[in-house]
Short mmCIF file of C-alpha atoms in Angstrom, two decimals:
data_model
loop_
_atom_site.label_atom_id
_atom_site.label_comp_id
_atom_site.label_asym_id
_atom_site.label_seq_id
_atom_site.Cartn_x
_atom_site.Cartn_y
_atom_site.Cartn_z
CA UNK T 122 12.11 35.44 7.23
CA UNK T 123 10.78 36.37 10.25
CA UNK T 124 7.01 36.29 9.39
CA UNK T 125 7.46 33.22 7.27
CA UNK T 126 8.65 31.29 10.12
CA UNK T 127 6.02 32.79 12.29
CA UNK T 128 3.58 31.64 9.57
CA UNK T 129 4.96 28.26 9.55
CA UNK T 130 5.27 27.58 13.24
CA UNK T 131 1.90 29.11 14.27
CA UNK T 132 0.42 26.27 11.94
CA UNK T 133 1.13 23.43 14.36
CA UNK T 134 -0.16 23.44 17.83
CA UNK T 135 1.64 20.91 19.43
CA UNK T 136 5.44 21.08 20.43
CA UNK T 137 8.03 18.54 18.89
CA UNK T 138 10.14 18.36 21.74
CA UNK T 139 11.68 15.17 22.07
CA UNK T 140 12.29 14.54 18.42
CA UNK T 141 15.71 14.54 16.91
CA UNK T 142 15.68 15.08 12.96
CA UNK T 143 18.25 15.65 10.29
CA UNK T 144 17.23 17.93 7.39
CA UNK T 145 18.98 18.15 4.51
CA UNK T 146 17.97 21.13 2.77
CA UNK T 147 19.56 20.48 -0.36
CA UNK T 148 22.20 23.41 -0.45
CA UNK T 149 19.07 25.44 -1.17
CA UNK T 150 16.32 27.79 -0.43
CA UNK T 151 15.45 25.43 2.86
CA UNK T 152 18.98 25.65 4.01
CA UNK T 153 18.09 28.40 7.01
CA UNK T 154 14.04 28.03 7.24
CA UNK T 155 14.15 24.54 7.31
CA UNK T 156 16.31 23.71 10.32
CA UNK T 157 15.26 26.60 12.09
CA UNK T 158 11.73 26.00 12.20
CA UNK T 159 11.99 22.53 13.17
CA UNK T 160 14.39 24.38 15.97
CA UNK T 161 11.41 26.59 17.16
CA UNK T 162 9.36 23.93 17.41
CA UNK T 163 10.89 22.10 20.25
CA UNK T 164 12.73 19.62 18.11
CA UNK T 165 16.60 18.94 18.53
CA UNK T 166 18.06 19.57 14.83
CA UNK T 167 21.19 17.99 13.29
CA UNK T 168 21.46 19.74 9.84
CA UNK T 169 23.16 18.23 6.80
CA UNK T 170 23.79 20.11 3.36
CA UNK T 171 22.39 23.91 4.89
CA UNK T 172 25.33 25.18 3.34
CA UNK T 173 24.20 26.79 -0.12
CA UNK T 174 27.18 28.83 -1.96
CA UNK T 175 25.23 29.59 -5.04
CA UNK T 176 26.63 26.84 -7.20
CA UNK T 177 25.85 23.42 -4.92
CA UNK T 178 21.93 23.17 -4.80
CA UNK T 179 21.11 19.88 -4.99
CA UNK T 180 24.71 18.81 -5.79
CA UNK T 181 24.52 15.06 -4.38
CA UNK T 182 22.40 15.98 -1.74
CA UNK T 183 18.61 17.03 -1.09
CA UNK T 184 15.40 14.73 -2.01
CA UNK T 185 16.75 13.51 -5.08
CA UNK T 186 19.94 12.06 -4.04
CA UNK T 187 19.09 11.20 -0.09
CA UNK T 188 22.34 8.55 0.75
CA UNK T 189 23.62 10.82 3.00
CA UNK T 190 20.77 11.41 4.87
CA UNK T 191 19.92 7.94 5.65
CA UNK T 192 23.17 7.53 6.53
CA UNK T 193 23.05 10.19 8.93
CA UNK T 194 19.85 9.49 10.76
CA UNK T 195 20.99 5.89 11.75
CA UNK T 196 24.66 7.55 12.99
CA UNK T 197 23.05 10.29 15.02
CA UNK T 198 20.31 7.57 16.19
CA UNK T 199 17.47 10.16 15.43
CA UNK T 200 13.88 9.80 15.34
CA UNK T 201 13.88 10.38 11.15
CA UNK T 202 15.34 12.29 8.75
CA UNK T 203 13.91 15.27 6.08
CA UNK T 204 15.02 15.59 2.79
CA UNK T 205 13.86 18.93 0.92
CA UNK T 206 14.87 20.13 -2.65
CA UNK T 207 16.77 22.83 -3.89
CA UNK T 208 13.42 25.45 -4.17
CA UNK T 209 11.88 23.71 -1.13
CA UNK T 210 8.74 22.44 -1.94
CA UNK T 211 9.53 19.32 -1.67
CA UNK T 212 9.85 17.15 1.69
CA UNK T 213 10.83 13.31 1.83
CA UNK T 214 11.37 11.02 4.68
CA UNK T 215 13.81 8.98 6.31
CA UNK T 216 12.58 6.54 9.32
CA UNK T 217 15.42 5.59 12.34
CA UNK T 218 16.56 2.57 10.56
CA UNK T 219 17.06 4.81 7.23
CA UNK T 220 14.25 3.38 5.16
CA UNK T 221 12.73 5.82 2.89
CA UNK T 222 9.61 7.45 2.86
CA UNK T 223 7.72 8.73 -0.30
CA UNK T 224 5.14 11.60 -0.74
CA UNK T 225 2.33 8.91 -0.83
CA UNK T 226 3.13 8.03 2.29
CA UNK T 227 3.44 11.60 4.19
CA UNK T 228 0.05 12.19 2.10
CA UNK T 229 -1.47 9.34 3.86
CA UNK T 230 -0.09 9.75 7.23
CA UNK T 231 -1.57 13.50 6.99
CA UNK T 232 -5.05 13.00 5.81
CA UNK T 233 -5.22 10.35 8.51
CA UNK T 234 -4.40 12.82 10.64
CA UNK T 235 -7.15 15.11 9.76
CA UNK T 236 -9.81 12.46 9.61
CA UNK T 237 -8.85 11.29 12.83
CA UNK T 238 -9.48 14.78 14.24
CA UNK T 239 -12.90 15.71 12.19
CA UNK T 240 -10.55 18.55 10.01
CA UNK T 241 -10.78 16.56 6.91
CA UNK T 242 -12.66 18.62 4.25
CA UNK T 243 -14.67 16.89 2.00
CA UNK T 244 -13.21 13.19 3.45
CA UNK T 245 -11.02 13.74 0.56
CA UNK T 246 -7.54 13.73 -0.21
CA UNK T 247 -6.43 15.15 -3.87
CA UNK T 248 -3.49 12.95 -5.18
CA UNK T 249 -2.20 11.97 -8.70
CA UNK T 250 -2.69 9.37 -11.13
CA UNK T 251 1.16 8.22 -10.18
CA UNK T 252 0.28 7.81 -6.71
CA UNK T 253 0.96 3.93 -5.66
CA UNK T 254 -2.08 1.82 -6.14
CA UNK T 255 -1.21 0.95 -1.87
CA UNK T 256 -1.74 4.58 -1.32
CA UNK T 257 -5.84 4.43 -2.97
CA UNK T 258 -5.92 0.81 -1.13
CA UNK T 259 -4.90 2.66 2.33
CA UNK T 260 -7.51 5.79 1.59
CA UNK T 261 -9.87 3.65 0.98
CA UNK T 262 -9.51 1.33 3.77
CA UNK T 263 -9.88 4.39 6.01
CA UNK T 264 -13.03 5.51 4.01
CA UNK T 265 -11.10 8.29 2.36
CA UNK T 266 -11.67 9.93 -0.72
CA UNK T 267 -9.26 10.12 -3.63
CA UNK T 268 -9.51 12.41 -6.74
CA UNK T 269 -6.48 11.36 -8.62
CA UNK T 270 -4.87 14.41 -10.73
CA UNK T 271 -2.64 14.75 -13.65
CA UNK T 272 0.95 15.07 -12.75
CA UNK T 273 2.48 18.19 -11.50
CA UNK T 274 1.52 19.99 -8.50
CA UNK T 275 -0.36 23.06 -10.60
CA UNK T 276 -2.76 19.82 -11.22
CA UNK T 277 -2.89 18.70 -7.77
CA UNK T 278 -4.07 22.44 -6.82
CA UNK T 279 -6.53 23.04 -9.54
CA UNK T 280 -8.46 20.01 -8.38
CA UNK T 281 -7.70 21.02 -4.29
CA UNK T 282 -9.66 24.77 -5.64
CA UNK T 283 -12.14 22.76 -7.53
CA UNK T 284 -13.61 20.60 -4.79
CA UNK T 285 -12.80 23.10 -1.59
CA UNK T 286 -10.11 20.64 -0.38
CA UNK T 287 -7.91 21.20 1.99
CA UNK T 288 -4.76 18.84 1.08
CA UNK T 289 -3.23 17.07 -2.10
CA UNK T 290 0.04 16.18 -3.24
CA UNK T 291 2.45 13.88 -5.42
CA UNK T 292 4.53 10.83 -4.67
CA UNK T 293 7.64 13.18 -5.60
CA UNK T 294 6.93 14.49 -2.06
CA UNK T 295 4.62 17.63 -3.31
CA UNK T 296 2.17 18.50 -0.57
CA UNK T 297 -0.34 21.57 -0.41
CA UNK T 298 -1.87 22.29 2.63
CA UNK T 299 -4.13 24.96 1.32
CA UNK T 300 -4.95 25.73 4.71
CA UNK T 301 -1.96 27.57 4.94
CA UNK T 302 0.14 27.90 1.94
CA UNK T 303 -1.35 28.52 -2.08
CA UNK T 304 1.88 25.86 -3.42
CA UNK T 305 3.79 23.17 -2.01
CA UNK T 306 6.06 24.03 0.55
CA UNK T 307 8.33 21.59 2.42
CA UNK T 308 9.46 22.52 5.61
CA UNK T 309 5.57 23.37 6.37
CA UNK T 310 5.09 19.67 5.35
CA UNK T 311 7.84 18.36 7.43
CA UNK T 312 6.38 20.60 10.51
CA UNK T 313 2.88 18.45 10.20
CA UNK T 314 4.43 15.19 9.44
CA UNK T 315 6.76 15.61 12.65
CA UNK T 316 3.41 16.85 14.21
CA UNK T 317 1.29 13.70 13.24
CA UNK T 318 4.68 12.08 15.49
CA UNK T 319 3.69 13.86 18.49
CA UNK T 320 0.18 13.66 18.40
CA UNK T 321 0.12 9.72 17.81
CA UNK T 322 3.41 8.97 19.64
CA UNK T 323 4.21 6.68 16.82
CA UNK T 324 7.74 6.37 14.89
CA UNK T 325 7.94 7.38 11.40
CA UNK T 326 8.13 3.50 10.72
CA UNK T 327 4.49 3.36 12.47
CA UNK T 328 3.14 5.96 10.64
CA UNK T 329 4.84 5.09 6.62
CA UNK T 330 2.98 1.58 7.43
CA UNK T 331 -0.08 3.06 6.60
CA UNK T 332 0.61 2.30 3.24
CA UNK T 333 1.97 -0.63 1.53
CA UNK T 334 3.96 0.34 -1.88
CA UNK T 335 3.48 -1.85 -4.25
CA UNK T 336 6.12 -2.79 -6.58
CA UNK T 337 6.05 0.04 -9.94
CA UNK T 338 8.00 -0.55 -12.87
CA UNK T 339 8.10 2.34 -15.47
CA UNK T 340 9.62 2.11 -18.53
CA UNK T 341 9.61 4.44 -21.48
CA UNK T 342 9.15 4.16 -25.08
CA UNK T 343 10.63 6.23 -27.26
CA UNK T 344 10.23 7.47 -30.67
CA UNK T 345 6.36 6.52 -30.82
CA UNK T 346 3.31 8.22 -32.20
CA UNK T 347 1.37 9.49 -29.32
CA UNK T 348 -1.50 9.59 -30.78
CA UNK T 349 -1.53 6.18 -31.25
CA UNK T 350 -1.26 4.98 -27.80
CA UNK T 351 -5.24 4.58 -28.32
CA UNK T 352 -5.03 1.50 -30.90
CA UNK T 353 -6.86 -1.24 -30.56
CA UNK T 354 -4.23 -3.41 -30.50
CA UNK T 355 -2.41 -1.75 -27.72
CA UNK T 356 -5.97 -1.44 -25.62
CA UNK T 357 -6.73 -4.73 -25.85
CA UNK T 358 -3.29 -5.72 -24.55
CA UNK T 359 -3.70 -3.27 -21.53
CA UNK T 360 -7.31 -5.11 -21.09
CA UNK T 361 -6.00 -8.47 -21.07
CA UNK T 362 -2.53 -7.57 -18.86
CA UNK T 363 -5.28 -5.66 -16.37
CA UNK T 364 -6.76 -9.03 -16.14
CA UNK T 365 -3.84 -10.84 -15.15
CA UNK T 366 -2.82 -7.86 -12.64
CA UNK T 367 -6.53 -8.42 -11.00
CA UNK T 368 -7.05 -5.57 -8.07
CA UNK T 369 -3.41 -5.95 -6.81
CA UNK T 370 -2.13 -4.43 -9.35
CA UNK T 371 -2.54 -1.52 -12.47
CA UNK T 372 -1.92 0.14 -15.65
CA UNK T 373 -1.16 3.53 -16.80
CA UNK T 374 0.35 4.55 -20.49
CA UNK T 375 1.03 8.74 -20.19
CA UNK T 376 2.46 9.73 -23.48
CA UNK T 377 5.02 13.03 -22.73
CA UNK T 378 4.04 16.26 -23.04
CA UNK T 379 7.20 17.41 -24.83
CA UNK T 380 8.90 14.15 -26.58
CA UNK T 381 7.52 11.20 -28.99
CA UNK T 382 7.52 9.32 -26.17
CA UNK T 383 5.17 6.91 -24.13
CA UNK T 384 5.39 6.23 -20.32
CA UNK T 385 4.21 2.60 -19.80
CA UNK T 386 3.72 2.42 -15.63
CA UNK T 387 2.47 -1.06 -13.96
CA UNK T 388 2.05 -1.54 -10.52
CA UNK T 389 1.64 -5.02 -9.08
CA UNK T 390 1.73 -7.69 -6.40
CA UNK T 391 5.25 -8.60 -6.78
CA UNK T 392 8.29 -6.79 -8.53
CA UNK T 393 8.77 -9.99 -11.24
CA UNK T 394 5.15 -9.69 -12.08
CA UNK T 395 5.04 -5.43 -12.50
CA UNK T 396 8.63 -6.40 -14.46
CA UNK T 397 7.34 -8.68 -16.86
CA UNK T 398 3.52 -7.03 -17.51
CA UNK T 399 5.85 -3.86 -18.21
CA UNK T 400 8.34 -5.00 -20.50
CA UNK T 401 5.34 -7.11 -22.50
CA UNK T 402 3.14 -4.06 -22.74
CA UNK T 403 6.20 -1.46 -24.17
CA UNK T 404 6.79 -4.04 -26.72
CA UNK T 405 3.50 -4.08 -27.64
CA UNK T 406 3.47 -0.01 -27.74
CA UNK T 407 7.03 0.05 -29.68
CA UNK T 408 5.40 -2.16 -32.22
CA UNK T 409 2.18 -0.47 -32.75
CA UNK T 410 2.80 2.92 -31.70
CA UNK T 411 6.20 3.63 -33.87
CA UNK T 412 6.61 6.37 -35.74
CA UNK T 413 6.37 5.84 -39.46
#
């Protein structure tokens, strides 16, 4: 634990004093690490869920249920809040007033970072093709490269070894920093997100405004011919609903590795608009896509 925290803290060379966080490490695997190197660091810790008996990981608590920690950060008045998983390699975000911040967001904020400082490699960040259309309109305003991967962090680093890249991750709150870690790991990603804090002396609200989310509807369609999701009849509804969506706004139909089942995602100015595109494309895809 020792060397791992050496590791961790060694990768950051600016202190975080000054900067109150509360992690919640999910009852997991982040439970000691987490706080501790935030601790090291200079930062003043308040921990939440660090208290892992072997049968509460991730039991309402953690990056996928995160109530309590926006709760908590406005209480204790802190600067944010972290919010790992039960294995750790995840990190989400809480700002002071205890508005959330996704892994397209923390991916922005740190290959911002790196531009800004000429450590950038390849002006290229490696996300997915579920990262929020605001997160390629924010690269791309700061003259950033995206190579959009499939899903799953395995993805995200086969692309990251591909190109030479130095950083990648998922909306899910995934990050690789390949300078210093082969997988995600998310106290290491909450040590450089605190870091991009310091350095800037902006407030996670500053920082998360990078990007603007727009509004994504998902829904899925079940019992559906995969295959199928190539039909004519259900491309030339995706061409005419891209239309309508213009460059605010996308498309993306993932059928599921493991069920007869289509993913119909939309992304678009306004949460009516992503609403209704989605709900008139999955009818389309339930009518032409069913299995016979």
């Amino acid at each position: 634990v020792e060397k791992y925290l050496h590791h961790l803290n060694s990768s950051i060379s600016n202190s975080l004093e000054g900067l109150t966080v509360v992690v919640d490490g999910a009852n997991g695997s982040a439970s000691l690490v987490g706080p501790e190197a935030l601790r090291r660091a200079g930062a003043q810790v308040i921990s939440i869920h660090c208290e892992p008996n072997g049968l509460n990981i991730n039991e309402n608590c953690g990056s996928t249920h995160m109530d309590d920690l926006f709760a908590a950060v406005v209480k204790h008045g802190a600067d944010l809040g972290i919010a790992h998983d039960g294995d750790a390699d995840r990190c989400l975000a809480v700002d002071a007033d205890g508005n959330f911040v996704d892994g397209d967001q923390i991916l922005a904020i740190l290959a911002s970072g790196r531009k800004t400082r000429g450590a950038l490699v390849g002006n290229t960040v490696v996300a997915t093709v579920m990262s929020n259309l605001g997160f390629n309109i924010a690269m791309k305003e700061l003259e950033i490269e995206v190579i959009a991967a499939a899903v799953g962090d395995r993805y995200v680093l086969e692309e990251m070894r591909t190109g030479g890249f130095t950083i990648g991750g998922e909306q899910s709150g995934h990050v690789v920093l390949s300078e210093f870690a082969t997988t995600g790991d998310g106290v290491l990603t909450a040590l450089h997100l605190m870091s991009e804090m310091k350095a800037t002396g902006k407030s996670m609200a500053e920082l998360a405004a990078i990007v603007n989310r727009l509004p994504q509807v998902l829904i899925n369609v079940p019992n559906v011919d995969k295959s199928s999701v190539s039909k004519s009849a259900v491309s030339e509804a995706v061409a005419k609903l891209e239309q309508e969506l213009g460059s605010t706004g996308r498309i993306l139909l993932r059928p599921s590795g493991t069920e007869p089942l289509i993913r119909v995602m939309v992304e678009a100015a306004t949460a009516d608009q992503a609403q209704k595109v989605a709900k008139e494309l999955a009818e389309v895809v339930a009518t032409h896509c069913a299995l016979s």
